[in-house]
Short mmCIF file of C-alpha atoms and ligand atoms in Angstrom, two decimals:
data_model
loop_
_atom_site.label_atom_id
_atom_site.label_comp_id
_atom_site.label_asym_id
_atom_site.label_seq_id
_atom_site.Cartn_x
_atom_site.Cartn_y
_atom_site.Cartn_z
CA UNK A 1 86.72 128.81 170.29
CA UNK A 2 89.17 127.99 173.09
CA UNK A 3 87.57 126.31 176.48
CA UNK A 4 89.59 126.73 179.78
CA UNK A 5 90.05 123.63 182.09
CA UNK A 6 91.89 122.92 185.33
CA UNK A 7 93.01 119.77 186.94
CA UNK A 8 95.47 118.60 189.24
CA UNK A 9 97.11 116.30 187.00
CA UNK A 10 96.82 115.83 183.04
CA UNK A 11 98.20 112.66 182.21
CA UNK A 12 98.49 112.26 178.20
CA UNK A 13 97.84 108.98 176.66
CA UNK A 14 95.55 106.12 177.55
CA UNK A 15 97.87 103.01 176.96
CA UNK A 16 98.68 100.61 180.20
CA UNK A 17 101.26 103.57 181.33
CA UNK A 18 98.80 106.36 181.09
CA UNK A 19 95.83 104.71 182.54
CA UNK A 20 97.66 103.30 185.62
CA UNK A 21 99.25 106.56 186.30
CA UNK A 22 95.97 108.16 185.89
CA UNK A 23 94.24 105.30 188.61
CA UNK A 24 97.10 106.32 190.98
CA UNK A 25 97.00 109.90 190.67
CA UNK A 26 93.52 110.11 191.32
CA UNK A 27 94.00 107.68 194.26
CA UNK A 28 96.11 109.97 195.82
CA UNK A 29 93.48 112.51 195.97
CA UNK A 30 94.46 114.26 193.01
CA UNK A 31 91.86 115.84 190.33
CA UNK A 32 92.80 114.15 187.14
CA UNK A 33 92.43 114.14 183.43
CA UNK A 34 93.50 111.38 180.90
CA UNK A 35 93.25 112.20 177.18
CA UNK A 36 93.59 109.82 174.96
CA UNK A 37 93.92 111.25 171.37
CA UNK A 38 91.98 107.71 169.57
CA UNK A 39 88.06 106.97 169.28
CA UNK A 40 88.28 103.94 171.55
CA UNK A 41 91.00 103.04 173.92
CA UNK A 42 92.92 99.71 173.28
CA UNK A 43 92.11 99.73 169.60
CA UNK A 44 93.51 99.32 167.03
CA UNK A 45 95.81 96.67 168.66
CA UNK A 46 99.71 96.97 168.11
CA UNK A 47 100.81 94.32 170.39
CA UNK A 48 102.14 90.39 170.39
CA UNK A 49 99.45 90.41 173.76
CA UNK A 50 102.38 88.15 175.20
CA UNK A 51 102.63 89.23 179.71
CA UNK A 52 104.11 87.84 182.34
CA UNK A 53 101.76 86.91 185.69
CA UNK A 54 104.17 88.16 188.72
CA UNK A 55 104.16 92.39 188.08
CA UNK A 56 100.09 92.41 188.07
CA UNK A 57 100.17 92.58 191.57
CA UNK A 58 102.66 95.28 191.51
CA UNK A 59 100.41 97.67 190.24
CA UNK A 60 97.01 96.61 191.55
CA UNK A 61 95.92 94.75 188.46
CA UNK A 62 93.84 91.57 189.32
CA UNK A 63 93.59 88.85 186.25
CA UNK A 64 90.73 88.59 184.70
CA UNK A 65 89.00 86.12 182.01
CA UNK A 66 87.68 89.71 180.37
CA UNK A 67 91.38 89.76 179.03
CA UNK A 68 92.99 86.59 179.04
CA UNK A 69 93.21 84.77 175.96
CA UNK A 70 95.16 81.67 177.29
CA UNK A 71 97.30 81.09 180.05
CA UNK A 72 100.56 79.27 178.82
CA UNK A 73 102.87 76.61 180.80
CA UNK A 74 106.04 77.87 179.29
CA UNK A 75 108.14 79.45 176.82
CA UNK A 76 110.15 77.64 174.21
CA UNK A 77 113.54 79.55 172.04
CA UNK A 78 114.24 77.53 168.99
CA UNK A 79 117.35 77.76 167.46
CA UNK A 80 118.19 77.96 163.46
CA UNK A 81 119.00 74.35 163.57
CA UNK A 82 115.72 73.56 165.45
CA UNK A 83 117.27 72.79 168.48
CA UNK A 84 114.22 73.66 171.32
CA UNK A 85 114.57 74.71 175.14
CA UNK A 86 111.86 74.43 177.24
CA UNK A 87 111.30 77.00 179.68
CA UNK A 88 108.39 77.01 182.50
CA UNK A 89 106.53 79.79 183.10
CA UNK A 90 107.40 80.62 186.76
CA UNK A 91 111.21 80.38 185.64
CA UNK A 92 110.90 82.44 181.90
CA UNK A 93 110.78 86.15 181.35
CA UNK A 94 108.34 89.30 181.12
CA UNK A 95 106.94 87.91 177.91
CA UNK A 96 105.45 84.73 179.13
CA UNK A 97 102.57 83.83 181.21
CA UNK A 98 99.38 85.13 179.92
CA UNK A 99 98.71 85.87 176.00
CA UNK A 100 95.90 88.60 176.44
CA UNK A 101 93.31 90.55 174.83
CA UNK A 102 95.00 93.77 174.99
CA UNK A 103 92.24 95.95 173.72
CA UNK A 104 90.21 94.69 176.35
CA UNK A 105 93.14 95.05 179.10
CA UNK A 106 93.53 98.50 177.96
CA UNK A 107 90.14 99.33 178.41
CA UNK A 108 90.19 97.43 181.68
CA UNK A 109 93.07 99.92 183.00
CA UNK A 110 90.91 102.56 181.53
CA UNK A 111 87.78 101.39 183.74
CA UNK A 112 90.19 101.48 186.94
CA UNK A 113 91.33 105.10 186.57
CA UNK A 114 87.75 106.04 186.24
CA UNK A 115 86.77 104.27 189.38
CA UNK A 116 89.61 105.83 191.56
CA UNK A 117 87.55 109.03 190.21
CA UNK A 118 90.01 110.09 187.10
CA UNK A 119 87.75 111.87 184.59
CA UNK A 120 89.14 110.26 180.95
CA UNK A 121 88.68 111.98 177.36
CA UNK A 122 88.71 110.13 174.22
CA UNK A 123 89.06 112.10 170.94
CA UNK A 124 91.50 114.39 172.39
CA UNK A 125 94.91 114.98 171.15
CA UNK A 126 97.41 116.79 173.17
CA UNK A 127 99.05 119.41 170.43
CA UNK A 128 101.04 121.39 172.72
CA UNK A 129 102.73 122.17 176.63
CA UNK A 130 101.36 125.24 178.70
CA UNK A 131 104.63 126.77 180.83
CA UNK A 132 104.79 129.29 183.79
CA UNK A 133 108.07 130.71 184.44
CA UNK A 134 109.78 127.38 182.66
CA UNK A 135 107.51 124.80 184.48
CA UNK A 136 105.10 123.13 182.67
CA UNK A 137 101.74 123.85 183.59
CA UNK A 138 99.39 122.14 181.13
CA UNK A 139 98.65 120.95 177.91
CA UNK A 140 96.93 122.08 174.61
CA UNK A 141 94.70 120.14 172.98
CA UNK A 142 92.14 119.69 170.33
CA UNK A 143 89.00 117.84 170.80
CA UNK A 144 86.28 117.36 168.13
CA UNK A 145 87.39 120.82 166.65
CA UNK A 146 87.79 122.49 169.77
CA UNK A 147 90.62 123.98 171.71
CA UNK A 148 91.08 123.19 175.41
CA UNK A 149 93.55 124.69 177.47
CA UNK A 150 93.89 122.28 180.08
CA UNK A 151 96.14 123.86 183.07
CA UNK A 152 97.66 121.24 185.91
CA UNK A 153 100.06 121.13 188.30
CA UNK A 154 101.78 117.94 186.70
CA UNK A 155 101.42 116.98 183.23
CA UNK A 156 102.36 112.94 182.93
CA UNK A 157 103.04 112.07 179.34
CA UNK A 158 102.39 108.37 178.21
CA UNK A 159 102.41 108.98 174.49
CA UNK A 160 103.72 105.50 173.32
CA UNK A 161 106.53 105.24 170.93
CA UNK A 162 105.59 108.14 168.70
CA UNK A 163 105.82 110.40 171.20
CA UNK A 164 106.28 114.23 170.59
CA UNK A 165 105.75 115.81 174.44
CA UNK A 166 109.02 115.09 175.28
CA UNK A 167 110.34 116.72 172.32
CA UNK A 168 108.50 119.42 173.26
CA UNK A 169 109.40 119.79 176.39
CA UNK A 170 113.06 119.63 175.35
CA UNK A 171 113.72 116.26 176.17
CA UNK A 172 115.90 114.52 173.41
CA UNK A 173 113.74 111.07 172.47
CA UNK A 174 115.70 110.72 169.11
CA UNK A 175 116.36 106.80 168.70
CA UNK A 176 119.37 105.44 166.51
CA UNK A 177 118.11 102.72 163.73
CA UNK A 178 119.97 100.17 165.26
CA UNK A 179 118.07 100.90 168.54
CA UNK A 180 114.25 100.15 166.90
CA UNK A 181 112.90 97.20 165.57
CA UNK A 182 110.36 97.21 162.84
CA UNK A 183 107.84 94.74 163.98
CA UNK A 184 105.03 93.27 161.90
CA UNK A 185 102.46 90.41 163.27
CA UNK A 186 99.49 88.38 161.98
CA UNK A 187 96.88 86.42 164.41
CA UNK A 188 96.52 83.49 162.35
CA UNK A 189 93.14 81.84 162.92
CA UNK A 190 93.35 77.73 162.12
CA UNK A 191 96.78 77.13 163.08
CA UNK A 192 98.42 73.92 164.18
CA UNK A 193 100.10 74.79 167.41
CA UNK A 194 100.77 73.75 170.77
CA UNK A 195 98.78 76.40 172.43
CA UNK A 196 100.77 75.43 175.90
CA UNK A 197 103.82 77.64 175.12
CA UNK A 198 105.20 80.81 173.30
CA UNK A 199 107.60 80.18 171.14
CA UNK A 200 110.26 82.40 170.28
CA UNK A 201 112.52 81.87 166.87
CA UNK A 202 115.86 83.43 166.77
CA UNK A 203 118.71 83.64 164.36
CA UNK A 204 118.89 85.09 160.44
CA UNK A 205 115.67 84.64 160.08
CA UNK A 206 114.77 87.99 161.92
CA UNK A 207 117.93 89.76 161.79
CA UNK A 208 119.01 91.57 165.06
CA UNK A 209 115.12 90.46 166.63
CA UNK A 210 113.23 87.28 167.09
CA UNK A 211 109.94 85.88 165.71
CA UNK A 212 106.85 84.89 168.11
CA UNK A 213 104.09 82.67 168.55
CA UNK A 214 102.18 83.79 171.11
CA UNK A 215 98.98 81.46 171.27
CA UNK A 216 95.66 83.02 172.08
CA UNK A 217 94.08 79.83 172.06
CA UNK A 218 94.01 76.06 170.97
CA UNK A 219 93.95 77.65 166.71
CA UNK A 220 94.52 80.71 166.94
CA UNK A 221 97.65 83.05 167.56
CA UNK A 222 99.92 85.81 167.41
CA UNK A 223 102.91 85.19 164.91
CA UNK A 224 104.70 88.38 164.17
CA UNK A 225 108.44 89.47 163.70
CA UNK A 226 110.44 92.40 165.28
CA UNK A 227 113.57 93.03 163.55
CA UNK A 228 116.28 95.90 163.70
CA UNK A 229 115.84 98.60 161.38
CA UNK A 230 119.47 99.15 160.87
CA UNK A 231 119.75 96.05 159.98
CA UNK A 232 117.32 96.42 156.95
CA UNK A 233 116.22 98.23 153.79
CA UNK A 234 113.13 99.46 154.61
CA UNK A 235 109.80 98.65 157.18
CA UNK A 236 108.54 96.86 154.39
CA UNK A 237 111.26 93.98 154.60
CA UNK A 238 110.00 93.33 158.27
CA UNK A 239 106.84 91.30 156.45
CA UNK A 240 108.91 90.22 154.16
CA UNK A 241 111.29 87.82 156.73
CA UNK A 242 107.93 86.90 158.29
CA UNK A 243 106.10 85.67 155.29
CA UNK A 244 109.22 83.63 154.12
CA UNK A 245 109.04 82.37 157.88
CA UNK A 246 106.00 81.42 157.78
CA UNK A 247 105.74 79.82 154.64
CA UNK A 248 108.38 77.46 155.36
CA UNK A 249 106.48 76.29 158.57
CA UNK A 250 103.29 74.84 157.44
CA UNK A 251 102.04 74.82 161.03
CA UNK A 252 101.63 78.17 161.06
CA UNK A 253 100.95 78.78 156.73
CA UNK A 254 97.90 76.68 157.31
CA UNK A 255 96.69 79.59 159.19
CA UNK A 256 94.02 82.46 158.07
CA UNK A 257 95.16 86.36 158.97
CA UNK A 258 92.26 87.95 160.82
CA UNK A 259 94.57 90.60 161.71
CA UNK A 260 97.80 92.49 160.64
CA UNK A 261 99.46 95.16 161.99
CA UNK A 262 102.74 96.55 161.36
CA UNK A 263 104.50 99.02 164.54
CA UNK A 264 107.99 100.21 165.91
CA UNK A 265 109.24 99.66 169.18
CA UNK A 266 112.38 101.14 170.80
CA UNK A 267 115.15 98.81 171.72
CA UNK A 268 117.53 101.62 173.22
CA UNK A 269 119.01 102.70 176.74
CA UNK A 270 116.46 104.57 178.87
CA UNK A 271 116.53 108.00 178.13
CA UNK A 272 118.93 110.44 180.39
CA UNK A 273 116.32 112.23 181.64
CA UNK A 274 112.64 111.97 181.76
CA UNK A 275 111.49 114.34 183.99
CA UNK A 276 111.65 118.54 183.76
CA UNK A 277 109.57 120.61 186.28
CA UNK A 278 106.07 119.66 185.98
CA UNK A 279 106.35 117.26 183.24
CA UNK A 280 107.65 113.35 183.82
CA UNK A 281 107.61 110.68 180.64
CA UNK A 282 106.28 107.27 181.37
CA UNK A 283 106.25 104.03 179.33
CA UNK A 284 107.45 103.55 175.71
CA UNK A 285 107.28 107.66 175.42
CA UNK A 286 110.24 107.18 178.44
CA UNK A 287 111.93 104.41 176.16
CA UNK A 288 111.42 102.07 178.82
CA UNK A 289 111.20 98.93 176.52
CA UNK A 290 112.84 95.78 177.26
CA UNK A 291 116.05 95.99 175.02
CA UNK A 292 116.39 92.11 174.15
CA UNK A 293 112.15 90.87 174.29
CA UNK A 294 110.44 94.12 173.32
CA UNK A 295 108.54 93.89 175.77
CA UNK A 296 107.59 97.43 177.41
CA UNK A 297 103.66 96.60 179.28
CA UNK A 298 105.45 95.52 182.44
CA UNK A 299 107.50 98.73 182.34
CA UNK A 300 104.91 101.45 181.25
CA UNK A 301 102.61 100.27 184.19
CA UNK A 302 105.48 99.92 186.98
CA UNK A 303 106.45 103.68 185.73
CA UNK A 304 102.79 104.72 185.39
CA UNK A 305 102.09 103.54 189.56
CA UNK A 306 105.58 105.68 190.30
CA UNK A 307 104.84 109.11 188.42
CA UNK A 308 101.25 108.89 189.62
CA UNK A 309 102.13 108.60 193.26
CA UNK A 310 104.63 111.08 192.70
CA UNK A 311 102.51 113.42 191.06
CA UNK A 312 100.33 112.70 194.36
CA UNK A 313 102.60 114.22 195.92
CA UNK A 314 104.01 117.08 194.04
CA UNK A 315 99.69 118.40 194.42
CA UNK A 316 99.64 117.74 198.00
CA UNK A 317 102.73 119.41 198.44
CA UNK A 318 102.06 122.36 195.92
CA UNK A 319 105.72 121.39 194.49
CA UNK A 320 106.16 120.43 190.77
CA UNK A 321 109.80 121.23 191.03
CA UNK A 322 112.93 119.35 189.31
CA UNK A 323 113.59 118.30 193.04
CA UNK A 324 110.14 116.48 193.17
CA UNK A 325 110.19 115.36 189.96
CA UNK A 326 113.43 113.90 190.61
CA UNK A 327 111.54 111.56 193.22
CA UNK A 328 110.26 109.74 189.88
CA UNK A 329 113.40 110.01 187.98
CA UNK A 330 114.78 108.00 191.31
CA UNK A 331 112.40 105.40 192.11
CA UNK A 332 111.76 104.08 188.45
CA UNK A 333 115.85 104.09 188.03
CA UNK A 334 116.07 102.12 191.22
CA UNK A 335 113.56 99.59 189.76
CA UNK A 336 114.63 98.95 186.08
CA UNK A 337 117.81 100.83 185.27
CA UNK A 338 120.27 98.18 185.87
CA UNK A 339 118.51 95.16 183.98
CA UNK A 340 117.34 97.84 181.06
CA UNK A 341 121.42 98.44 180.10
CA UNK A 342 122.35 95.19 180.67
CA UNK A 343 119.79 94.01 178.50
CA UNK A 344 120.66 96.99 176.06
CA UNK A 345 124.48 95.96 176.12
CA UNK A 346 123.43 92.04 175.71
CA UNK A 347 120.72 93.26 172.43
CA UNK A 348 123.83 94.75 170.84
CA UNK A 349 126.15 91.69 171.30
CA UNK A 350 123.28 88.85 170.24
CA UNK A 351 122.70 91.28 167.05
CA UNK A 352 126.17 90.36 166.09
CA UNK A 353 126.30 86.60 166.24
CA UNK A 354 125.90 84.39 163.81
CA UNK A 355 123.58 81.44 163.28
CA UNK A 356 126.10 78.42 164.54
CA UNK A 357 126.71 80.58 167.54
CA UNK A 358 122.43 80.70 168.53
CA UNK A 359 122.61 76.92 167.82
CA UNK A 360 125.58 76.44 170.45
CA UNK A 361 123.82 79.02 172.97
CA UNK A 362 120.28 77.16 172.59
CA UNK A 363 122.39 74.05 173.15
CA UNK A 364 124.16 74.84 176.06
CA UNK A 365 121.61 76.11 177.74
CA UNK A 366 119.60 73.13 177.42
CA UNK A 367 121.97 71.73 179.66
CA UNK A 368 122.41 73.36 182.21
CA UNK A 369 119.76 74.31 185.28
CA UNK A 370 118.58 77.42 186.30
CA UNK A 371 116.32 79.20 188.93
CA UNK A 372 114.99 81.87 186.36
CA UNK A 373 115.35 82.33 183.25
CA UNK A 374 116.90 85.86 183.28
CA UNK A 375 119.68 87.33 180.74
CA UNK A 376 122.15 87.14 183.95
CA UNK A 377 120.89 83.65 185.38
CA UNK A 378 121.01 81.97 181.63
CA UNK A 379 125.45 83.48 181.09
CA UNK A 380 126.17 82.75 184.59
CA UNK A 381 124.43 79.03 184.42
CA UNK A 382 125.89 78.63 180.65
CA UNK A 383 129.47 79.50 182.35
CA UNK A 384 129.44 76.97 184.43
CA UNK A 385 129.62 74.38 182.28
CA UNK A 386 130.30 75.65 178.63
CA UNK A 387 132.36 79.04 179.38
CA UNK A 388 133.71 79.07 175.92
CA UNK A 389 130.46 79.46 174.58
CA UNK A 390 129.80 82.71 176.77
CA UNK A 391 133.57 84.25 176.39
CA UNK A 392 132.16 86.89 174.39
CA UNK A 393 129.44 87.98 177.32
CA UNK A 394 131.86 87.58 179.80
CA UNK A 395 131.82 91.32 180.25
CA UNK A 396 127.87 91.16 181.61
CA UNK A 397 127.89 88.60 184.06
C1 FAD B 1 104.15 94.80 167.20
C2 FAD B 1 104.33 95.02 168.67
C3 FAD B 1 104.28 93.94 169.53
C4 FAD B 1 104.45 94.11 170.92
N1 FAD B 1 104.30 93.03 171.73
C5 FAD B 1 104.42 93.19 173.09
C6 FAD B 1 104.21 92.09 173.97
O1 FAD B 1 103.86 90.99 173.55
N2 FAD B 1 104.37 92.31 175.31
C7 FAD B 1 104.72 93.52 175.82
O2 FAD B 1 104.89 93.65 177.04
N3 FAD B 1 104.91 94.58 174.99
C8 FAD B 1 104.75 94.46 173.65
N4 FAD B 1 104.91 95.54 172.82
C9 FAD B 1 105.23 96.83 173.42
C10 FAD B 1 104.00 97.41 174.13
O3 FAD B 1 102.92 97.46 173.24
C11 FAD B 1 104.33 98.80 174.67
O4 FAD B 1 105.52 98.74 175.40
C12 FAD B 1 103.20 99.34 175.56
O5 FAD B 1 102.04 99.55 174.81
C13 FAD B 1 103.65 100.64 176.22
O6 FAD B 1 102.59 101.27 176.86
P1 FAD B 1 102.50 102.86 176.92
O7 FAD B 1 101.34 103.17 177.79
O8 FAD B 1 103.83 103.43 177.24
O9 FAD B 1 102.23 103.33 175.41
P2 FAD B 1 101.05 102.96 174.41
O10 FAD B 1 100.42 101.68 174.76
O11 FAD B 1 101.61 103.10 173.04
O12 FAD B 1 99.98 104.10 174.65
C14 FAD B 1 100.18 105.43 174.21
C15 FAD B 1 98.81 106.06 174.03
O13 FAD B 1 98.98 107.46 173.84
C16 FAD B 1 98.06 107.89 172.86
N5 FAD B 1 98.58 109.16 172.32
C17 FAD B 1 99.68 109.35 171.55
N6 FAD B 1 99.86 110.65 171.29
C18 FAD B 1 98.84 111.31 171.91
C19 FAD B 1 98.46 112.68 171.99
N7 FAD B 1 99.18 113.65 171.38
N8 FAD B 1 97.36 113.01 172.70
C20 FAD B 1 96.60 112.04 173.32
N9 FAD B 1 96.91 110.73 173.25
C21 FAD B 1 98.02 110.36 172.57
C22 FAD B 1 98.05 106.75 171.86
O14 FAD B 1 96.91 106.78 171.04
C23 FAD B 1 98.08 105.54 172.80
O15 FAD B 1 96.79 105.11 173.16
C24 FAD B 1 104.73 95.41 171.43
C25 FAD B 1 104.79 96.50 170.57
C26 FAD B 1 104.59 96.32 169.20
C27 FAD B 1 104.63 97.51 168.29
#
């Protein structure tokens, strides 16, 4: 039996992307639908929880003590010889500043779309794309054994990494191997940490990636590994580099998993194109992660605000053209395009060097000052006084 829907807007996928989208589209006046394929939204958990505090405002998200695990002073990269650099917060990156609850957070997002009036089903999968005359104009989907045939003016797909709606709406989304990292992670309950900081291991101990600690509180925290599958046999080996980590670190071996998950993220260049009439790709489905952290909540919700104003838009103007979706393609370019290749370009050169050359990096760059703690800021401060050690980056700053 097939049941016949309309909205304004379907948005597909109830991660950070799809839900602010969603809270944004409805805001704008728009009747809107999120579908979220999964029983409960924010579960299970595939995420080092690890945020930065400056964006939140960006998007209209307030902090909350629902969702924060523990609020950290700073970051800290250790090199392979153990050499540490300190980092505060309000200078460090997108992965530092709160380590959250993300089921909760999700769910939080959720509870904002629904209260700028977006109507939200769980247990829904989206299995195909409506068209009219080559613009999309809706989604199929199966819920609890039924068919819906969900027709919109604007379809905005957050599908996460696994994506298959931009496939199917022609949009290539094929990644490389050397442009995803297999990532695996345990929350270890009983560790022995410094709960002030993440930490963040690099060198051949998680070829082409980094290992975390992200601290959800005083005993408790995230340690998990990302690294590049080209760079390895099989997802399995991911867990492998981890456990031989964290064996050697009794800190951390004291620990007790009460959680492990295993999960791919994409460290590639944006895709070309995210948008075709009707239809525009937000978050991880857009590739949108950060290149060198991983990082991709930050993105997805920036994206998410932009394609659901947009799509605002496009209804009020009765116009789901390439022209208007274009207006997305645009805005989220202007915002992260630039630091998204750079970081892509510098992800490809730190996957080549070797362990002496992390130690002299770390090293250097505990010497020198910076503002923040960006890719650009750290080369250009390095250069200043150590440019041999940055020769090879030369081409970025
Ligand atoms: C191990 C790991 C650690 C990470 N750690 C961090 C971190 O510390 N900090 C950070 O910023 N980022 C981190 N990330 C990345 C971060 O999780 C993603 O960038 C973020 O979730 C992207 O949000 P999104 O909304 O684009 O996609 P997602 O959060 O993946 O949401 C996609 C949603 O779409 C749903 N869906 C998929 N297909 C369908 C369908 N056909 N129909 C209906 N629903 C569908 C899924 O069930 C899911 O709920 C990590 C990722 C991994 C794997």
């Amino acid at each position: 039996m097939k049941m016949e829907m309309s909205y304004d807007v379907v948005v597909i996928g109830a991660g950070p992307g799809g839900s602010v989208a969603a809270k944004y589209a409805a805001r704008s006046g728009c009747s809107t639908l999120l579908i979220e394929k999964r029983q409960e939204i924010g579960t299970p958990v595939r995420c080092g929880e690890g945020i930065a505090k400056r964006w939140l405002d960006d998007v209209g998200i307030e902090p909350s003590s629902k969702w924060i695990a523990n609020e950290v002073d700073g970051a800290r990269i250790i090199s392979p010889n153990g050499t540490v650099l300190e980092v505060d917060e309000s200078k460090a990156g997108n992965e530092c500043g709160y380590v959250i609850h993300r089921d909760i957070f999700d769910m939080s997002l959720a509870q904002q779309a629904a209260a700028a009036g977006a109507e939200i089903m769980v247990k829904t999968s989206a299995t195909g794309l409506i068209r009219d005359d080559g613009i999309i104009a809706g989604v199929r989907a199966r819920s609890m054994g039924k068919e819906l045939v969900i027709r919109s003016s604007v379809v905005i797909a957050a599908d996460g990494f696994e994506s298959q709606v931009g496939r199917w709406a022609g949009i290539n989304t094929n990644l490389k191997p050397k442009d995803v990292d297999s990532c695996y992670e345990y929350t270890l309950a009983g560790v022995d940490i410094d709960s002030r900081y993440t930490d963040f291991f690099i060198g051949s101990i998680a070829p082409g990636g980094y290992i975390w600690m992200f601290p959800k509180g005083e005993d408790i925290a995230n340690v998990g590994i990302g690294v590049q599958m080209s760079k390895i046999r099989g997802a399995g080996e991911a867990k492998m580099y981890l456990d031989k980590f964290i064996s050697r670190h009794p800190e951390f071996s004291k620990g007790k998993p009460i959680m492990e998950i295993a999960g791919g993220v994409s460290i590639s260049p944006p895709l070309d194109r995210t948008t075709v009439p009707g239809l525009m790709l937000v978050g991880d489905a857009a590739r949108m992660i950060d290149p060198v952290t991983g990082g991709g909540i930050y993105n997805a919700c920036v994206a998410g605000r932009i394609a659901g104003e947009v799509a605002g838009q496009a209804v009020e103007q009765g116009d789901s053209s390439q022209q208007m979706m274009d207006r997305y393609e645009r805005r989220w370019r202007e915002k992260m395009e630039d630091h998204l290749y750079r970081n892509y370009m510098m992800k490809e050169k730190i996957a080549s060097l070797d362990d002496a050359t992390f130690d002299k990096l770390v090293y250097a760059m505990t010497q020198v000052d910076m503002d923040r703690m960006t890719t650009l800021e750290i080369l250009r401060a390095i250069k200043k006084k150590y440019p041999e050690v940055v020769k090879e980056f030369e081409e970025f700053m």
